[in-house]
Short mmCIF file of C-alpha atoms in Angstrom, two decimals:
data_model
loop_
_atom_site.label_atom_id
_atom_site.label_comp_id
_atom_site.label_asym_id
_atom_site.label_seq_id
_atom_site.Cartn_x
_atom_site.Cartn_y
_atom_site.Cartn_z
CA MET A 623 110.96 112.79 124.99
CA ASP A 624 113.84 115.08 125.54
CA ILE A 625 112.85 118.08 127.33
CA LYS A 626 115.63 120.49 126.09
CA GLY A 627 114.20 122.75 123.41
CA ILE A 628 110.69 121.48 123.84
CA ALA A 629 107.79 124.12 124.73
CA ALA A 630 105.92 123.39 127.84
CA ILE A 631 102.85 124.80 129.65
CA VAL A 632 102.68 124.71 133.47
CA THR A 633 99.24 125.82 134.97
CA GLY A 634 99.29 126.88 138.61
CA GLY A 635 103.09 127.72 137.69
CA GLY A 636 103.14 130.64 140.02
CA SER A 637 103.67 128.81 143.24
CA GLY A 638 103.86 125.35 144.89
CA LEU A 639 104.08 122.32 142.78
CA GLY A 640 103.69 124.26 139.59
CA ALA A 641 106.51 126.82 140.41
CA ALA A 642 108.78 123.94 141.18
CA THR A 643 108.00 122.19 138.00
CA ALA A 644 108.49 125.22 135.84
CA GLN A 645 111.77 125.87 137.46
CA LEU A 646 112.91 122.29 136.74
CA LEU A 647 111.78 122.24 133.18
CA ALA A 648 113.38 125.60 132.36
CA ALA A 649 116.51 124.42 134.03
CA GLN A 650 116.27 121.30 131.72
CA GLY A 651 116.15 123.64 128.73
CA ALA A 652 112.31 123.45 128.20
CA ILE A 653 110.59 126.81 126.74
CA VAL A 654 108.25 127.30 129.54
CA THR A 655 104.80 129.21 129.75
CA ILE A 656 103.46 129.69 133.18
CA LEU A 657 99.60 130.07 133.46
CA ASP A 658 98.22 131.48 136.70
CA ARG A 659 95.31 133.53 137.98
CA ASP A 660 97.80 135.26 140.44
CA THR A 661 99.55 137.68 138.19
CA ILE A 662 102.10 138.75 140.86
CA ALA A 663 103.05 135.35 141.69
CA GLY A 664 103.09 134.28 138.07
CA GLU A 665 105.13 137.14 136.78
CA CYS A 666 107.68 136.71 139.47
CA MET A 667 108.21 133.14 138.85
CA ALA A 668 108.49 133.93 135.14
CA ALA A 669 111.05 136.34 135.68
CA LYS A 670 112.93 133.99 137.92
CA THR A 671 112.92 130.88 135.48
CA GLY A 672 113.08 133.09 131.97
CA ALA A 673 109.50 131.57 131.46
CA TYR A 674 106.80 133.61 129.56
CA PHE A 675 103.64 134.31 131.87
CA ALA A 676 100.18 134.54 130.78
CA GLU A 677 97.17 135.15 133.30
CA CYS A 678 94.58 132.37 132.92
CA ASP A 679 91.39 131.35 134.39
CA VAL A 680 91.42 127.42 133.52
CA THR A 681 87.64 127.27 134.23
CA SER A 682 86.99 129.70 131.18
CA GLU A 683 86.98 128.09 127.83
CA GLU A 684 87.91 131.58 126.09
CA GLY A 685 90.42 132.43 128.72
CA VAL A 686 92.29 128.99 128.21
CA ARG A 687 92.19 129.70 124.46
CA SER A 688 93.53 133.00 124.78
CA ALA A 689 96.22 131.99 126.88
CA LEU A 690 97.33 129.01 124.51
CA GLU A 691 97.20 131.13 121.58
CA ALA A 692 99.55 133.52 123.40
CA SER A 693 102.03 130.85 124.44
CA GLU A 694 101.97 129.38 120.77
CA ALA A 695 102.75 132.83 119.37
CA ARG A 696 105.86 133.13 121.27
CA HIS A 697 107.16 129.46 121.48
CA GLY A 698 105.07 127.46 119.15
CA ILE A 699 102.73 124.57 120.02
CA ALA A 700 103.83 123.21 123.14
CA ARG A 701 104.16 119.45 123.59
CA ILE A 702 104.29 119.10 127.44
CA LEU A 703 101.35 120.14 129.70
CA VAL A 704 101.61 119.98 133.46
CA ASN A 705 98.32 120.79 135.11
CA CYS A 706 99.00 122.02 138.64
CA ALA A 707 96.22 124.57 139.07
CA GLY A 708 93.79 123.89 141.78
CA ILE A 709 92.38 124.69 145.06
CA SER A 710 91.47 123.08 148.37
CA ASP A 711 89.27 123.80 151.33
CA LEU A 712 87.91 121.75 154.46
CA ILE A 713 84.21 121.97 154.58
CA ARG A 714 82.09 119.09 156.12
CA THR A 715 78.89 118.00 154.50
CA VAL A 716 76.96 119.26 157.61
CA ASP A 717 78.72 121.27 159.95
CA ASP A 718 78.55 121.53 163.72
CA THR A 719 75.46 123.72 163.66
CA GLY A 720 73.61 121.39 161.26
CA LYS A 721 74.10 123.76 158.25
CA PRO A 722 74.75 121.77 155.05
CA HIS A 723 77.87 122.16 152.83
CA ALA A 724 77.30 125.41 150.52
CA LEU A 725 76.66 124.08 146.91
CA GLU A 726 78.46 127.04 145.50
CA ALA A 727 81.51 126.11 147.52
CA PHE A 728 81.41 122.59 146.32
CA ARG A 729 80.81 123.51 142.52
CA ARG A 730 83.84 126.01 142.73
CA ILE A 731 86.31 123.32 143.81
CA ILE A 732 84.84 121.01 140.96
CA ASP A 733 85.07 123.82 138.48
CA ILE A 734 88.78 124.79 139.07
CA ASN A 735 90.27 121.23 140.11
CA LEU A 736 88.28 118.90 137.64
CA ILE A 737 86.55 120.92 134.80
CA GLY A 738 89.60 123.27 134.61
CA THR A 739 91.84 120.49 134.13
CA PHE A 740 89.88 118.90 131.44
CA ASN A 741 89.37 122.24 129.56
CA MET A 742 93.03 123.07 129.67
CA LEU A 743 93.98 119.41 128.46
CA SER A 744 91.32 119.00 125.79
CA GLN A 745 92.37 122.41 124.10
CA PHE A 746 96.02 121.63 124.62
CA ALA A 747 95.63 118.17 122.95
CA ALA A 748 93.59 119.54 120.03
CA ARG A 749 96.36 121.92 119.11
CA LEU A 750 98.89 119.37 119.70
CA SER A 751 97.32 117.03 117.19
CA SER A 752 98.22 118.99 114.26
CA VAL A 753 102.03 118.87 114.55
CA GLU A 754 104.42 116.18 113.50
CA PRO A 755 105.48 113.55 116.24
CA ILE A 756 108.91 113.59 117.57
CA GLY A 757 109.89 109.63 117.29
CA GLU A 758 106.90 107.73 118.53
CA GLU A 759 105.03 110.51 120.18
CA ARG A 760 103.77 114.06 119.98
CA GLY A 761 103.65 115.07 123.71
CA VAL A 762 102.43 114.27 127.13
CA ILE A 763 99.80 115.57 129.52
CA ILE A 764 100.48 115.19 133.26
CA ASN A 765 97.57 116.00 135.63
CA THR A 766 97.62 116.50 139.23
CA SER A 767 95.39 114.37 141.30
CA SER A 768 95.88 113.95 145.15
CA ILE A 769 95.98 110.92 147.65
CA ALA A 770 92.63 112.35 148.80
CA ALA A 771 91.35 110.85 145.67
CA PHE A 772 91.81 107.55 147.54
CA ASP A 773 91.41 108.13 151.30
CA GLY A 774 90.17 111.77 151.68
CA ILE A 775 89.78 113.10 155.41
CA ALA A 776 86.82 114.41 156.78
CA GLY A 777 85.86 117.88 155.24
CA GLN A 778 87.50 116.68 151.68
CA ALA A 779 84.13 115.89 149.87
CA ALA A 780 84.52 118.30 147.22
CA TYR A 781 88.43 118.15 146.98
CA GLY A 782 88.22 114.35 147.28
CA ALA A 783 85.63 114.17 144.45
CA SER A 784 87.51 116.45 142.19
CA LYS A 785 90.81 114.55 142.76
CA SER A 786 89.33 111.11 142.30
CA ALA A 787 87.75 112.31 138.79
CA ILE A 788 91.02 113.26 137.70
CA VAL A 789 92.22 109.74 138.41
CA GLY A 790 88.96 108.50 136.79
CA MET A 791 89.29 110.14 133.53
CA CYS A 792 93.13 109.35 133.04
CA LEU A 793 92.78 106.01 131.45
CA PRO A 794 89.78 107.10 129.10
CA ILE A 795 91.69 110.17 127.96
CA ALA A 796 94.74 108.28 127.50
CA ARG A 797 92.82 105.85 125.27
CA ASP A 798 91.11 108.73 123.27
CA LEU A 799 94.67 110.40 122.85
CA ALA A 800 96.42 107.12 122.03
CA PRO A 801 95.81 107.40 118.14
CA LEU A 802 97.20 111.14 118.35
CA LYS A 803 100.40 109.69 119.97
CA ILE A 804 99.62 111.85 123.20
CA ARG A 805 100.29 110.25 126.55
CA VAL A 806 98.26 111.24 129.86
CA VAL A 807 99.42 110.39 133.30
CA ALA A 808 98.14 111.46 136.68
CA ILE A 809 100.13 112.03 139.71
CA ALA A 810 98.43 111.71 143.29
CA PRO A 811 100.92 113.51 145.59
CA GLY A 812 100.51 113.33 149.34
CA THR A 813 101.21 116.45 151.69
CA PHE A 814 103.80 118.52 150.19
CA LEU A 815 105.26 121.72 151.38
CA SER A 816 103.20 124.00 149.28
CA PRO A 817 102.31 127.53 150.34
CA MET A 818 99.00 126.30 151.89
CA VAL A 819 100.90 123.77 154.12
CA GLU A 820 103.63 126.05 154.68
CA ALA A 821 101.15 128.50 156.24
CA LEU A 822 99.91 125.78 158.97
CA PRO A 823 101.13 126.09 162.56
CA GLN A 824 104.27 124.01 163.10
CA GLN A 825 102.59 121.42 165.17
CA TYR A 826 100.05 120.58 162.44
CA LYS A 827 102.86 120.14 160.08
CA ASP A 828 104.72 117.78 162.31
CA ALA A 829 101.60 115.75 162.80
CA LEU A 830 101.13 115.34 158.86
CA ALA A 831 104.92 114.45 158.64
CA ALA A 832 104.66 111.80 161.38
CA GLY A 833 101.76 110.17 159.27
CA VAL A 834 104.32 109.36 156.47
CA PRO A 835 105.82 105.97 157.16
CA HIS A 836 109.27 106.66 155.00
CA PRO A 837 110.53 109.11 154.63
CA SER A 838 108.69 110.65 157.58
CA ARG A 839 108.70 114.17 156.56
CA LEU A 840 106.40 116.21 154.19
CA GLY A 841 107.18 116.11 150.43
CA ARG A 842 109.39 118.78 148.97
CA THR A 843 107.86 120.49 145.68
CA GLU A 844 111.16 119.69 143.80
CA GLU A 845 110.61 116.03 144.20
CA PHE A 846 107.15 116.37 142.33
CA ALA A 847 108.87 118.30 139.71
CA ARG A 848 111.62 115.38 139.32
CA PHE A 849 108.66 112.92 138.97
CA VAL A 850 107.23 115.10 136.10
CA GLU A 851 110.51 114.98 134.54
CA ALA A 852 110.70 111.02 135.00
CA ILE A 853 107.17 110.63 133.48
CA ILE A 854 108.12 112.85 130.45
CA SER A 855 111.25 111.05 129.71
CA THR A 856 109.47 107.42 130.15
CA PRO A 857 107.32 106.71 127.02
CA MET A 858 105.66 103.74 128.59
CA ALA A 859 104.24 105.84 131.32
CA ASN A 860 100.61 106.33 130.07
CA GLY A 861 97.25 105.93 130.97
CA THR A 862 98.03 105.77 134.87
CA SER A 863 97.58 107.30 138.12
CA ILE A 864 100.74 107.19 140.41
CA ARG A 865 100.73 108.14 144.04
CA LEU A 866 103.77 110.12 145.38
CA ASP A 867 103.26 109.96 149.13
CA GLY A 868 106.00 108.22 150.99
CA ALA A 869 103.45 105.22 151.69
CA ALA A 870 100.99 107.70 153.74
CA ARG A 871 97.46 106.87 154.14
CA LEU A 872 95.16 109.65 155.36
CA GLN A 873 93.23 108.87 158.54
#
């Protein structure tokens, strides 16, 4: 699919991987809508890229519906969706004092990372199903998983579960949407220089970078965005989850 002139939606587009993706898609001529709960970051990135911003809680069925309607009113039905909205936390199943993992904290990560991703993609695909295909496809959905889906570290029970589920639902959803000519791909990035990682002390960032075989550094958000671009432009990329981690394996 040629990106130029195509309406695209990026969730979590106010910062990190989502912001880099929104910037690249806009630079390639896409008509971008940024969705984010952070109105300041979202509006700032929209102004920077020429995108439209809509505040959106991806866990809300009505909130997603309203955001998609607002985007559609401005840009028409989008053919590209990149789901980058997500959160992370390090909470052990049982902490040093013998206290169990708070169920509400576990549920919150699942709600945003997994249910929010599905809520967005299902409503997006339903709207996209009504438009005519361009060539052999109507559009593409790209979800963000993580290498924590495969080898999560201690304290990532909730995060690893949410990201594993994004991998697990990729193929079934791709098969569901194949008759509609909509592709679905998941990217599982390693440790990238997102705002959360940027805030870590330098010694921690150095240790994370040392665990990446090659190139031995942290990922750059623009590399994730270029990978998104490659998937969009490659029709046979469908129903698969792809690691983007420099061969890193978490210990």
